[in-house]
Amino acid sequence: MSPKILSVDDSKAVRKLLARMFRPFDCELCEAANGEEGLAVAAREMPDLIILDYNMPVMDGISMLRRLRENADLRRTPVIMLTAESSAENIATVARLGVRDYVTKPFNEELLLAKAGRAVPLVAHLTHNGRPNPRSGRSGDTLGAVSSEETDSATELAARTPAPSASALQSASVLVVDDSSTMRMSLIKALNELGFDNIKEAKNGRQALELVRKEIFDLMLLDMEMPEMNGMEVLIALKNDPQLGGLPVIVISGADQIENAVRCIEAGAEDYLPKPFNPTLLRARATSSIEKKRLRDLDRVRLTQLQSEKDKTEAANRLVTEQNQILGNLSTKLSKYLSPQIFQSIFKGEQNVEISSKRKKLTICFTDIAGFTETTDNLESEELTNVLNHYLTEMSVIALQHGATIDKFIGDAMLLFFGDPQSKGVAEDAKACVVMAIAMQRRMRELEQEWRSRGLLRPFRIRMGITTGFCTVGNFGSRDRMDYTIIGNEVNLAARLQSATEPGSILLSHETNALVQGLVMTEEQPPITVKGFPKPISGYKIVGTFDDLIKEGRVVLEERDGLHVLVDLTKQDSSDVIEILEGILTRLKLPRGKGKRAPRAGQRTPQG
Amino acid sequence: MIAEPPIPELGSVTASALAEVLATQFKLSVIASAPDEETNSKPMEQCHVGSVKLTGGLFSGDVQLQLPEAFVAKLTTVMLGANAASVAEEDAADITGELCNMLAGRIAATLAAAGYFSTLSIPTVARGRRLKFENDPGAKKYRSNWTCEGHLLKVASQFSFRSR
């Protein structure tokens, strides 16, 4: 997209002149006759460059400039002042308002084009014969544009930066480069009179480059025609050196060398000063160049600071990421010492890590490997560890699949419970626990073959005791070391039930048995005397789930409203069952009111 | 007490300023004419007079420039690249004012270099009047005539300097 240039000048002739000057280039020109009109056109057209007069009726250039800088959309638009006002004070004022360049009237058209070309890309149109327009003198390429970032940052910084004092500007170090000693003396004298004290000289380009590589300068006044190394060669060397590229250079050229001066500006010179030089022009251009360098230096410092802040932030972020990773790894490791439900509830903030507890009705499961020591006697410790860990891992997976909270591993034993921190209700928790226990026993039978192949001559058989009742659940221990666990008689009862049952079986307490009726068929066991319990305890051994037993043909179960028929074919001969059922049928055919018989004590109890 | 800076020689300041403006902006050269030479002088009604005032802490001034209409047309041709045999009144006033503005700007810059800072007024342009200043007995007055491309140009300035 071609750049848009707004010229704001009360002189129609100047506006027309600018239009004629920019016509050979691929750009769009709009105009305004005063500051107020300029603001309106700028707001409408959003120009890429404004060429602005100083003295105008209605609203002058400086007022328009101030208003531009207050406008969020236009404050970054580069501005070149084109004015008959050329005092150093005016230049400093507009430089603080972020003016990109300052051209005094009467002005050299090529010079203004070169400066405009540094603010926006100006591409010359080709003429009808395909040659570049002779007015531009270039082969369709751009007139030395600078990046918008450079303009933006300098403009923004200028708007924020307080004006430098005259003494600060004049204490700047200046290098005068000219092969003519008379010219050098003349320039140094003029600079001295303007208040510049810190001046060095070089008689050719090579000497100048040696000096700028050794010392820091704020400005170079550079002659064009010199022996050994001319002004253009110096400029190219400076611009190719990242350390020296920011040094402003004012080219000193004869009035007949304006084409050269334009080329120098395109090559990166800040400005030019015609010979014989006018002290006012020297002061204005030197002041302006030094001021712009100061702003660029500030910009660079600010950028360095920003980069440093960015580096620090990135370093801090890296550190935080690393720490988070370390913490993540640690928490992953620590989580293995906790039941996942406990870990999750702590990390989600649902559970305070403090010593506290509550009474809650839970279903507790205690498992242990029967004869573990004897079973594993023939195993090396490493193999024993592997087998034991394998067993515990397999059981843990099943436990977690069914929603158990793994309280602890006690050697080869496990204490698990249902109902905290999550609970589906006492009955559902009890059923989940029983289903888990059955799944564990089934998995143990599957693992038997595998363990045999690893040298375990007698397969592991586990005993499981399950009970339901009130426990105290919570954090127990000290402030520095605590365990989330359960305590109470029910825990002891689960352990006793476990030890009272046969290997490979599951024994339920009375209450758990009551809660899982309809799910599993159990067999009441002779009461057991348990330490800590005054009365003998009834235990119910799980035969299997009704679903499994029916599928296996071991049970016949028919249930209707008011009818419950359960036939355990492992205990009853089918012909006996038929005989009994026929007897029942006969009785059912009798008139109403005669006949049902209660089941005899000691027989298996149908659950449900 | 601070000494006043020396006042530049205003006649030569004005002369070099006019030469610089015409050379830089219009690629034209001027030569000095005798102050009273009226050979090529046009009737007053065919001339435009531009005026710009300079206002500073240590001085005030007025720079005036009288241009014949044909010369304004010449300037328009040179400046805008169009062949302008005659120029609209508004455009003539505009280009006269701009030339006067540039001239006053160069004079102000030279005075500023000598320590006399000033700001410029917006140019005013009138047709058919003489170069004339407000009556100020203490003011320094300068008048000069110039020839450019066969046209007679008249420059006049008046400066009043004050003590601090």
PDB file of N, CA, C and O in Angstrom, chain A residues 492-518:
ATOM      1  N   ASN A 492     -10.775 -53.275  64.231  1.00  0.00           N
ATOM      2  CA  ASN A 492     -10.339 -54.530  64.871  1.00  0.00           C
ATOM      3  C   ASN A 492     -11.219 -55.701  64.430  1.00  0.00           C
ATOM      4  O   ASN A 492     -10.722 -56.795  64.153  1.00  0.00           O
ATOM      5  N   LEU A 493     -12.520 -55.426  64.316  1.00  0.00           N
ATOM      6  CA  LEU A 493     -13.448 -56.501  63.934  1.00  0.00           C
ATOM      7  C   LEU A 493     -13.137 -57.008  62.528  1.00  0.00           C
ATOM      8  O   LEU A 493     -13.115 -58.226  62.272  1.00  0.00           O
ATOM      9  N   ALA A 494     -12.860 -56.067  61.619  1.00  0.00           N
ATOM     10  CA  ALA A 494     -12.523 -56.480  60.240  1.00  0.00           C
ATOM     11  C   ALA A 494     -11.283 -57.362  60.249  1.00  0.00           C
ATOM     12  O   ALA A 494     -11.224 -58.385  59.545  1.00  0.00           O
ATOM     13  N   ALA A 495     -10.302 -56.976  61.063  1.00  0.00           N
ATOM     14  CA  ALA A 495      -9.068 -57.772  61.143  1.00  0.00           C
ATOM     15  C   ALA A 495      -9.357 -59.151  61.720  1.00  0.00           C
ATOM     16  O   ALA A 495      -8.831 -60.172  61.250  1.00  0.00           O
ATOM     17  N   ARG A 496     -10.231 -59.209  62.755  1.00  0.00           N
ATOM     18  CA  ARG A 496     -10.566 -60.500  63.380  1.00  0.00           C
ATOM     19  C   ARG A 496     -11.346 -61.379  62.413  1.00  0.00           C
ATOM     20  O   ARG A 496     -11.147 -62.593  62.335  1.00  0.00           O
ATOM     21  N   LEU A 497     -12.289 -60.800  61.702  1.00  0.00           N
ATOM     22  CA  LEU A 497     -13.062 -61.568  60.719  1.00  0.00           C
ATOM     23  C   LEU A 497     -12.126 -62.161  59.668  1.00  0.00           C
ATOM     24  O   LEU A 497     -12.277 -63.310  59.237  1.00  0.00           O
ATOM     25  N   GLN A 498     -11.180 -61.349  59.262  1.00  0.00           N
ATOM     26  CA  GLN A 498     -10.193 -61.806  58.267  1.00  0.00           C
ATOM     27  C   GLN A 498      -9.437 -63.029  58.783  1.00  0.00           C
ATOM     28  O   GLN A 498      -9.283 -64.025  58.064  1.00  0.00           O
ATOM     29  N   SER A 499      -8.978 -62.890  60.017  1.00  0.00           N
ATOM     30  CA  SER A 499      -8.150 -63.999  60.529  1.00  0.00           C
ATOM     31  C   SER A 499      -8.986 -65.245  60.815  1.00  0.00           C
ATOM     32  O   SER A 499      -8.458 -66.353  60.859  1.00  0.00           O
ATOM     33  N   ALA A 500     -10.326 -65.050  60.960  1.00  0.00           N
ATOM     34  CA  ALA A 500     -11.184 -66.193  61.295  1.00  0.00           C
ATOM     35  C   ALA A 500     -11.631 -66.964  60.062  1.00  0.00           C
ATOM     36  O   ALA A 500     -12.133 -68.080  60.174  1.00  0.00           O
ATOM     37  N   THR A 501     -11.476 -66.369  58.902  1.00  0.00           N
ATOM     38  CA  THR A 501     -12.010 -67.043  57.709  1.00  0.00           C
ATOM     39  C   THR A 501     -10.940 -67.881  57.026  1.00  0.00           C
ATOM     40  O   THR A 501      -9.757 -67.814  57.361  1.00  0.00           O
ATOM     41  N   GLU A 502     -11.380 -68.677  56.074  1.00  0.00           N
ATOM     42  CA  GLU A 502     -10.440 -69.572  55.382  1.00  0.00           C
ATOM     43  C   GLU A 502      -9.701 -68.799  54.295  1.00  0.00           C
ATOM     44  O   GLU A 502     -10.224 -67.833  53.751  1.00  0.00           O
ATOM     45  N   PRO A 503      -8.510 -69.258  53.932  1.00  0.00           N
ATOM     46  CA  PRO A 503      -7.803 -68.622  52.819  1.00  0.00           C
ATOM     47  C   PRO A 503      -8.661 -68.672  51.560  1.00  0.00           C
ATOM     48  O   PRO A 503      -9.320 -69.669  51.290  1.00  0.00           O
ATOM     49  N   GLY A 504      -8.659 -67.594  50.835  1.00  0.00           N
ATOM     50  CA  GLY A 504      -9.423 -67.518  49.580  1.00  0.00           C
ATOM     51  C   GLY A 504     -10.873 -67.158  49.791  1.00  0.00           C
ATOM     52  O   GLY A 504     -11.654 -67.176  48.848  1.00  0.00           O
ATOM     53  N   SER A 505     -11.253 -66.812  51.018  1.00  0.00           N
ATOM     54  CA  SER A 505     -12.669 -66.496  51.256  1.00  0.00           C
ATOM     55  C   SER A 505     -12.841 -65.116  51.903  1.00  0.00           C
ATOM     56  O   SER A 505     -11.880 -64.507  52.353  1.00  0.00           O
ATOM     57  N   ILE A 506     -14.110 -64.710  51.898  1.00  0.00           N
ATOM     58  CA  ILE A 506     -14.445 -63.378  52.421  1.00  0.00           C
ATOM     59  C   ILE A 506     -15.492 -63.566  53.517  1.00  0.00           C
ATOM     60  O   ILE A 506     -16.513 -64.218  53.294  1.00  0.00           O
ATOM     61  N   LEU A 507     -15.221 -62.957  54.664  1.00  0.00           N
ATOM     62  CA  LEU A 507     -16.162 -63.087  55.775  1.00  0.00           C
ATOM     63  C   LEU A 507     -16.735 -61.717  56.105  1.00  0.00           C
ATOM     64  O   LEU A 507     -15.999 -60.754  56.331  1.00  0.00           O
ATOM     65  N   LEU A 508     -18.086 -61.677  56.165  1.00  0.00           N
ATOM     66  CA  LEU A 508     -18.759 -60.398  56.444  1.00  0.00           C
ATOM     67  C   LEU A 508     -19.269 -60.391  57.865  1.00  0.00           C
ATOM     68  O   LEU A 508     -19.649 -61.425  58.402  1.00  0.00           O
ATOM     69  N   SER A 509     -19.342 -59.190  58.430  1.00  0.00           N
ATOM     70  CA  SER A 509     -19.996 -59.047  59.730  1.00  0.00           C
ATOM     71  C   SER A 509     -21.507 -59.073  59.516  1.00  0.00           C
ATOM     72  O   SER A 509     -21.983 -58.988  58.368  1.00  0.00           O
ATOM     73  N   HIS A 510     -22.236 -59.120  60.599  1.00  0.00           N
ATOM     74  CA  HIS A 510     -23.690 -59.192  60.496  1.00  0.00           C
ATOM     75  C   HIS A 510     -24.255 -57.983  59.760  1.00  0.00           C
ATOM     76  O   HIS A 510     -25.098 -58.100  58.879  1.00  0.00           O
ATOM     77  N   GLU A 511     -23.731 -56.787  60.135  1.00  0.00           N
ATOM     78  CA  GLU A 511     -24.306 -55.570  59.539  1.00  0.00           C
ATOM     79  C   GLU A 511     -24.002 -55.482  58.049  1.00  0.00           C
ATOM     80  O   GLU A 511     -24.879 -55.141  57.241  1.00  0.00           O
ATOM     81  N   THR A 512     -22.784 -55.819  57.682  1.00  0.00           N
ATOM     82  CA  THR A 512     -22.449 -55.756  56.239  1.00  0.00           C
ATOM     83  C   THR A 512     -23.306 -56.771  55.490  1.00  0.00           C
ATOM     84  O   THR A 512     -23.836 -56.488  54.404  1.00  0.00           O
ATOM     85  N   ASN A 513     -23.433 -57.961  56.083  1.00  0.00           N
ATOM     86  CA  ASN A 513     -24.244 -59.000  55.449  1.00  0.00           C
ATOM     87  C   ASN A 513     -25.658 -58.495  55.196  1.00  0.00           C
ATOM     88  O   ASN A 513     -26.235 -58.716  54.121  1.00  0.00           O
ATOM     89  N   ALA A 514     -26.208 -57.781  56.171  1.00  0.00           N
ATOM     90  CA  ALA A 514     -27.563 -57.253  56.022  1.00  0.00           C
ATOM     91  C   ALA A 514     -27.633 -56.239  54.887  1.00  0.00           C
ATOM     92  O   ALA A 514     -28.635 -56.146  54.169  1.00  0.00           O
ATOM     93  N   LEU A 515     -26.572 -55.446  54.709  1.00  0.00           N
ATOM     94  CA  LEU A 515     -26.575 -54.393  53.699  1.00  0.00           C
ATOM     95  C   LEU A 515     -26.417 -54.929  52.265  1.00  0.00           C
ATOM     96  O   LEU A 515     -26.795 -54.255  51.321  1.00  0.00           O
ATOM     97  N   VAL A 516     -25.851 -56.144  52.122  1.00  0.00           N
ATOM     98  CA  VAL A 516     -25.580 -56.642  50.772  1.00  0.00           C
ATOM     99  C   VAL A 516     -26.520 -57.781  50.373  1.00  0.00           C
ATOM    100  O   VAL A 516     -26.249 -58.514  49.422  1.00  0.00           O
ATOM    101  N   GLN A 517     -27.622 -57.928  51.082  1.00  0.00           N
ATOM    102  CA  GLN A 517     -28.601 -58.966  50.720  1.00  0.00           C
ATOM    103  C   GLN A 517     -29.093 -58.707  49.302  1.00  0.00           C
ATOM    104  O   GLN A 517     -29.331 -57.568  48.922  1.00  0.00           O
ATOM    105  N   GLY A 518     -29.267 -59.783  48.546  1.00  0.00           N
ATOM    106  CA  GLY A 518     -29.695 -59.631  47.159  1.00  0.00           C
ATOM    107  C   GLY A 518     -28.528 -59.536  46.207  1.00  0.00           C
ATOM    108  O   GLY A 518     -28.667 -59.763  45.009  1.00  0.00           O
TER     109      GLY A 518
END
